[in-house]
Amino acid sequence: MLTTIIYRSHFCDDVPVKALESMVAAASVKNREADVTGILLFNGTHFFQLLEGPDEAVKAIYQTICEDSRHYNVVELLYDYGPSRRFGKVGMELFDLREHDRDEVLQTILDKGTSKYQLTFNDRALQFFRTFVAATEKPNYFEVPASIDWAFVTDTEARYVDPQVAMKHADCGFAFQPIIDPLSQEIVSLEALVRTASGDSPEAYFSALSGEAVYEADLNSKQAAFALASALELHDQTISVNLLPMTLVNVPDAVATLLQSIELNGLVPEQVIVEFTESEAISQFDAFTQAVRSLKAAGISVAIDHFGAGFAGLLMLAQFQPDRIKISRDLIRDVHKSGPRQAIVQAIIKCCASLEIAVSAVGVEKPEEWMWLESAGIFHFQGHLFARPCFCGIPPVAWPEKKSLL
Ligand SMILES: Cc1cc2nc3c(=O)[nH]c(=O)nc-3n(C[C@H](O)[C@H](O)[C@H](O)COP(=O)(O)O)c2cc1C
């Protein structure tokens, strides 16, 4: 199978450009031996490389290239399969865009093509060439500094409450995880994540239930979440709780019950955010939308969790707009290295900006993921990088500090 990989990267300033010639000569030989061909464009700041050949060989070479310290911010733009090579003449050739006339540079590159059929702009790979040469995507190249620049420093101790005191008779427990604004060092909200009474996973809690009992338990468990939140003395801090979308539809007077337990625990609806997971199927969308309206009418905010990873998709946003969406970990994972993930996240940010919907990123684990997302315009984060869920307590937060400032 003929595989094509295209990536772009940032040239390290401290490497002499002259050194590239010998690197490319060696790379060309290595590529040829592995039956890999391609072309490397350079514009003085960025590289853009196309590699094509047998799948395993292309992947192995790309892996070494990613680890090369002469460049950084390597972002994979395309990983695709095709019937024939586009640039099959040499193992690797360096093409310095600065040495060519602006109007002719693209044609000069295309003239190097070796495809049996004429190279056409219907080809996604060649569209990427055109975009790179014209530099139209350059404003979206967010340059992530080396993660080594940041230290993650915890400032406080975890704060616990005794569940026996806080929520007598409850058949479940809750772990709390902060949603934070790292740069202003602020906890934006605390999410209450359901657990069994002994702290086991949500799956363990729900597996003991079946049929309608799931929805009843889902709703009733919020009483325990609010009781714990109250005992933890959240003051005017917001608390996020999860509800299955169908709980609102299937349990009679669900909104009234929710409001009652909010009041009972000394909280106000305005400090509560109800999160629905997009990956939960919503079978009665109109009834669900109606229930969401009642929540909002009562002053409770609504968030869509795991956005982008579930069933509802963009139609959900067209039909009703939540106050916040939380982008799924599945889209966040290694976003700093993936062109497709970057394009999707940027589109979500733009769409939500037009609709005045707040955006946060969930499941952030790597400093580079956080830095890329922060450059893209996301300011609220949740994930192990900053704080892990803490059973019956509020965990300490590891705030990022620039090492030069420490
Ligand atoms: C922008 C850029 C493009 C590169 N392209 C290739 C390439 O196509 N093939 C290759 O073997 N090495 C390429 N290299 C060099 C590799 O990263 C690596 O240094 C080289 O494969 C030698 O690895 P080795 O010493 O482990 O054999 C490239 C490096 C950079 C910075």
mmCIF file of N, CA and C in Angstrom, residues 334-384:
data_model
loop_
_atom_site.group_PDB
_atom_site.id
_atom_site.type_symbol
_atom_site.label_atom_id
_atom_site.label_comp_id
_atom_site.label_asym_id
_atom_site.label_seq_id
_atom_site.Cartn_x
_atom_site.Cartn_y
_atom_site.Cartn_z
ATOM 1 N N ASP A 334 -3.120 14.746 22.030
ATOM 2 C CA ASP A 334 -2.038 15.093 21.099
ATOM 3 C C ASP A 334 -2.447 16.117 20.045
ATOM 4 N N VAL A 335 -3.304 17.049 20.433
ATOM 5 C CA VAL A 335 -3.782 18.057 19.482
ATOM 6 C C VAL A 335 -2.616 18.874 18.916
ATOM 7 N N HIS A 336 -1.542 19.019 19.703
ATOM 8 C CA HIS A 336 -0.402 19.824 19.239
ATOM 9 C C HIS A 336 0.342 19.171 18.079
ATOM 10 N N LYS A 337 0.046 17.864 17.832
ATOM 11 C CA LYS A 337 0.774 17.164 16.766
ATOM 12 C C LYS A 337 -0.110 16.817 15.574
ATOM 13 N N SER A 338 -1.403 17.134 15.664
ATOM 14 C CA SER A 338 -2.327 16.628 14.656
ATOM 15 C C SER A 338 -3.081 17.739 13.925
ATOM 16 N N GLY A 339 -2.826 17.842 12.626
ATOM 17 C CA GLY A 339 -3.525 18.840 11.810
ATOM 18 C C GLY A 339 -5.039 18.669 11.827
ATOM 19 N N PRO A 340 -5.572 17.447 11.628
ATOM 20 C CA PRO A 340 -7.029 17.279 11.647
ATOM 21 C C PRO A 340 -7.646 17.698 12.985
ATOM 22 N N ARG A 341 -7.032 17.299 14.109
ATOM 23 C CA ARG A 341 -7.581 17.678 15.426
ATOM 24 C C ARG A 341 -7.546 19.194 15.607
ATOM 25 N N GLN A 342 -6.465 19.817 15.140
ATOM 26 C CA GLN A 342 -6.362 21.278 15.278
ATOM 27 C C GLN A 342 -7.463 21.970 14.483
ATOM 28 N N ALA A 343 -7.700 21.465 13.262
ATOM 29 C CA ALA A 343 -8.729 22.093 12.413
ATOM 30 C C ALA A 343 -10.105 21.959 13.068
ATOM 31 N N ILE A 344 -10.384 20.784 13.641
ATOM 32 C CA ILE A 344 -11.706 20.561 14.256
ATOM 33 C C ILE A 344 -11.862 21.442 15.502
ATOM 34 N N VAL A 345 -10.835 21.460 16.349
ATOM 35 C CA VAL A 345 -10.934 22.263 17.578
ATOM 36 C C VAL A 345 -11.080 23.749 17.232
ATOM 37 N N GLN A 346 -10.341 24.200 16.228
ATOM 38 C CA GLN A 346 -10.454 25.613 15.835
ATOM 39 C C GLN A 346 -11.861 25.937 15.317
ATOM 40 N N ALA A 347 -12.434 24.979 14.580
ATOM 41 C CA ALA A 347 -13.794 25.194 14.066
ATOM 42 C C ALA A 347 -14.796 25.267 15.220
ATOM 43 N N ILE A 348 -14.610 24.391 16.225
ATOM 44 C CA ILE A 348 -15.515 24.416 17.391
ATOM 45 C C ILE A 348 -15.379 25.760 18.114
ATOM 46 N N ILE A 349 -14.141 26.214 18.294
ATOM 47 C CA ILE A 349 -13.919 27.485 19.007
ATOM 48 C C ILE A 349 -14.601 28.629 18.251
ATOM 49 N N LYS A 350 -14.444 28.622 16.925
ATOM 50 C CA LYS A 350 -15.009 29.714 16.115
ATOM 51 C C LYS A 350 -16.536 29.692 16.183
ATOM 52 N N CYS A 351 -17.084 28.491 16.056
ATOM 53 C CA CYS A 351 -18.541 28.340 16.099
ATOM 54 C C CYS A 351 -19.070 28.818 17.457
ATOM 55 N N CYS A 352 -18.392 28.396 18.534
ATOM 56 C CA CYS A 352 -18.867 28.770 19.874
ATOM 57 C C CYS A 352 -18.679 30.256 20.124
ATOM 58 N N ALA A 353 -17.651 30.855 19.533
ATOM 59 C CA ALA A 353 -17.461 32.301 19.709
ATOM 60 C C ALA A 353 -18.633 33.036 19.054
ATOM 61 N N SER A 354 -19.046 32.574 17.890
ATOM 62 C CA SER A 354 -20.175 33.228 17.202
ATOM 63 C C SER A 354 -21.456 33.087 18.011
ATOM 64 N N LEU A 355 -21.580 31.988 18.760
ATOM 65 C CA LEU A 355 -22.807 31.738 19.519
ATOM 66 C C LEU A 355 -22.664 32.156 20.987
ATOM 67 N N GLU A 356 -21.526 32.762 21.342
ATOM 68 C CA GLU A 356 -21.245 33.167 22.738
ATOM 69 C C GLU A 356 -21.381 31.991 23.706
ATOM 70 N N ILE A 357 -20.903 30.837 23.278
ATOM 71 C CA ILE A 357 -20.886 29.652 24.146
ATOM 72 C C ILE A 357 -19.456 29.505 24.687
ATOM 73 N N ALA A 358 -19.334 29.364 26.004
ATOM 74 C CA ALA A 358 -17.996 29.185 26.590
ATOM 75 C C ALA A 358 -17.469 27.793 26.235
ATOM 76 N N VAL A 359 -16.155 27.692 26.074
ATOM 77 C CA VAL A 359 -15.553 26.406 25.691
ATOM 78 C C VAL A 359 -14.519 26.000 26.723
ATOM 79 N N SER A 360 -14.563 24.741 27.125
ATOM 80 C CA SER A 360 -13.438 24.249 27.928
ATOM 81 C C SER A 360 -12.946 22.929 27.364
ATOM 82 N N ALA A 361 -11.733 22.565 27.736
ATOM 83 C CA ALA A 361 -11.133 21.324 27.233
ATOM 84 C C ALA A 361 -11.003 20.354 28.399
ATOM 85 N N VAL A 362 -11.393 19.115 28.134
ATOM 86 C CA VAL A 362 -11.447 18.103 29.191
ATOM 87 C C VAL A 362 -10.390 17.031 28.931
ATOM 88 N N GLY A 363 -9.833 16.504 29.990
ATOM 89 C CA GLY A 363 -8.895 15.381 29.845
ATOM 90 C C GLY A 363 -7.525 15.828 29.381
ATOM 91 N N VAL A 364 -7.134 17.026 29.768
ATOM 92 C CA VAL A 364 -5.822 17.528 29.346
ATOM 93 C C VAL A 364 -4.751 16.842 30.201
ATOM 94 N N GLU A 365 -3.807 16.184 29.533
ATOM 95 C CA GLU A 365 -2.794 15.427 30.273
ATOM 96 C C GLU A 365 -1.377 15.915 30.027
ATOM 97 N N LYS A 366 -1.157 16.546 28.845
ATOM 98 C CA LYS A 366 0.215 16.940 28.513
ATOM 99 C C LYS A 366 0.340 18.463 28.472
ATOM 100 N N PRO A 367 1.475 18.995 28.944
ATOM 101 C CA PRO A 367 1.670 20.445 28.876
ATOM 102 C C PRO A 367 1.494 20.990 27.457
ATOM 103 N N GLU A 368 1.966 20.219 26.456
ATOM 104 C CA GLU A 368 1.870 20.705 25.071
ATOM 105 C C GLU A 368 0.423 20.818 24.609
ATOM 106 N N GLU A 369 -0.431 19.875 25.055
ATOM 107 C CA GLU A 369 -1.862 19.958 24.691
ATOM 108 C C GLU A 369 -2.435 21.257 25.247
ATOM 109 N N TRP A 370 -2.158 21.500 26.544
ATOM 110 C CA TRP A 370 -2.665 22.719 27.180
ATOM 111 C C TRP A 370 -2.154 23.970 26.444
ATOM 112 N N MET A 371 -0.848 23.992 26.140
ATOM 113 C CA MET A 371 -0.271 25.203 25.527
ATOM 114 C C MET A 371 -0.865 25.465 24.154
ATOM 115 N N TRP A 372 -1.063 24.388 23.383
ATOM 116 C CA TRP A 372 -1.650 24.594 22.062
ATOM 117 C C TRP A 372 -3.082 25.134 22.208
ATOM 118 N N LEU A 373 -3.857 24.535 23.095
ATOM 119 C CA LEU A 373 -5.267 24.932 23.275
ATOM 120 C C LEU A 373 -5.361 26.372 23.790
ATOM 121 N N GLU A 374 -4.461 26.730 24.682
ATOM 122 C CA GLU A 374 -4.441 28.102 25.219
ATOM 123 C C GLU A 374 -4.133 29.085 24.069
ATOM 124 N N SER A 375 -3.174 28.742 23.199
ATOM 125 C CA SER A 375 -2.871 29.631 22.051
ATOM 126 C C SER A 375 -4.047 29.712 21.098
ATOM 127 N N ALA A 376 -4.823 28.628 21.030
ATOM 128 C CA ALA A 376 -5.963 28.618 20.101
ATOM 129 C C ALA A 376 -7.154 29.404 20.667
ATOM 130 N N GLY A 377 -7.093 29.753 21.945
ATOM 131 C CA GLY A 377 -8.160 30.593 22.497
ATOM 132 C C GLY A 377 -9.058 29.905 23.508
ATOM 133 N N ILE A 378 -8.600 28.770 24.066
ATOM 134 C CA ILE A 378 -9.366 28.128 25.150
ATOM 135 C C ILE A 378 -8.692 28.505 26.470
ATOM 136 N N PHE A 379 -9.515 28.878 27.449
ATOM 137 C CA PHE A 379 -8.925 29.351 28.707
ATOM 138 C C PHE A 379 -9.304 28.502 29.919
ATOM 139 N N HIS A 380 -10.258 27.580 29.729
ATOM 140 C CA HIS A 380 -10.705 26.761 30.868
ATOM 141 C C HIS A 380 -10.379 25.286 30.619
ATOM 142 N N PHE A 381 -9.777 24.662 31.615
ATOM 143 C CA PHE A 381 -9.259 23.304 31.426
ATOM 144 C C PHE A 381 -9.578 22.406 32.608
ATOM 145 N N GLN A 382 -9.691 21.125 32.282
ATOM 146 C CA GLN A 382 -9.894 20.111 33.305
ATOM 147 C C GLN A 382 -9.024 18.932 32.893
ATOM 148 N N GLY A 383 -8.318 18.342 33.806
ATOM 149 C CA GLY A 383 -7.521 17.180 33.418
ATOM 150 C C GLY A 383 -6.450 16.866 34.438
ATOM 151 N N HIS A 384 -5.886 15.680 34.304
ATOM 152 C CA HIS A 384 -4.890 15.199 35.264
ATOM 153 C C HIS A 384 -3.654 16.087 35.311
#
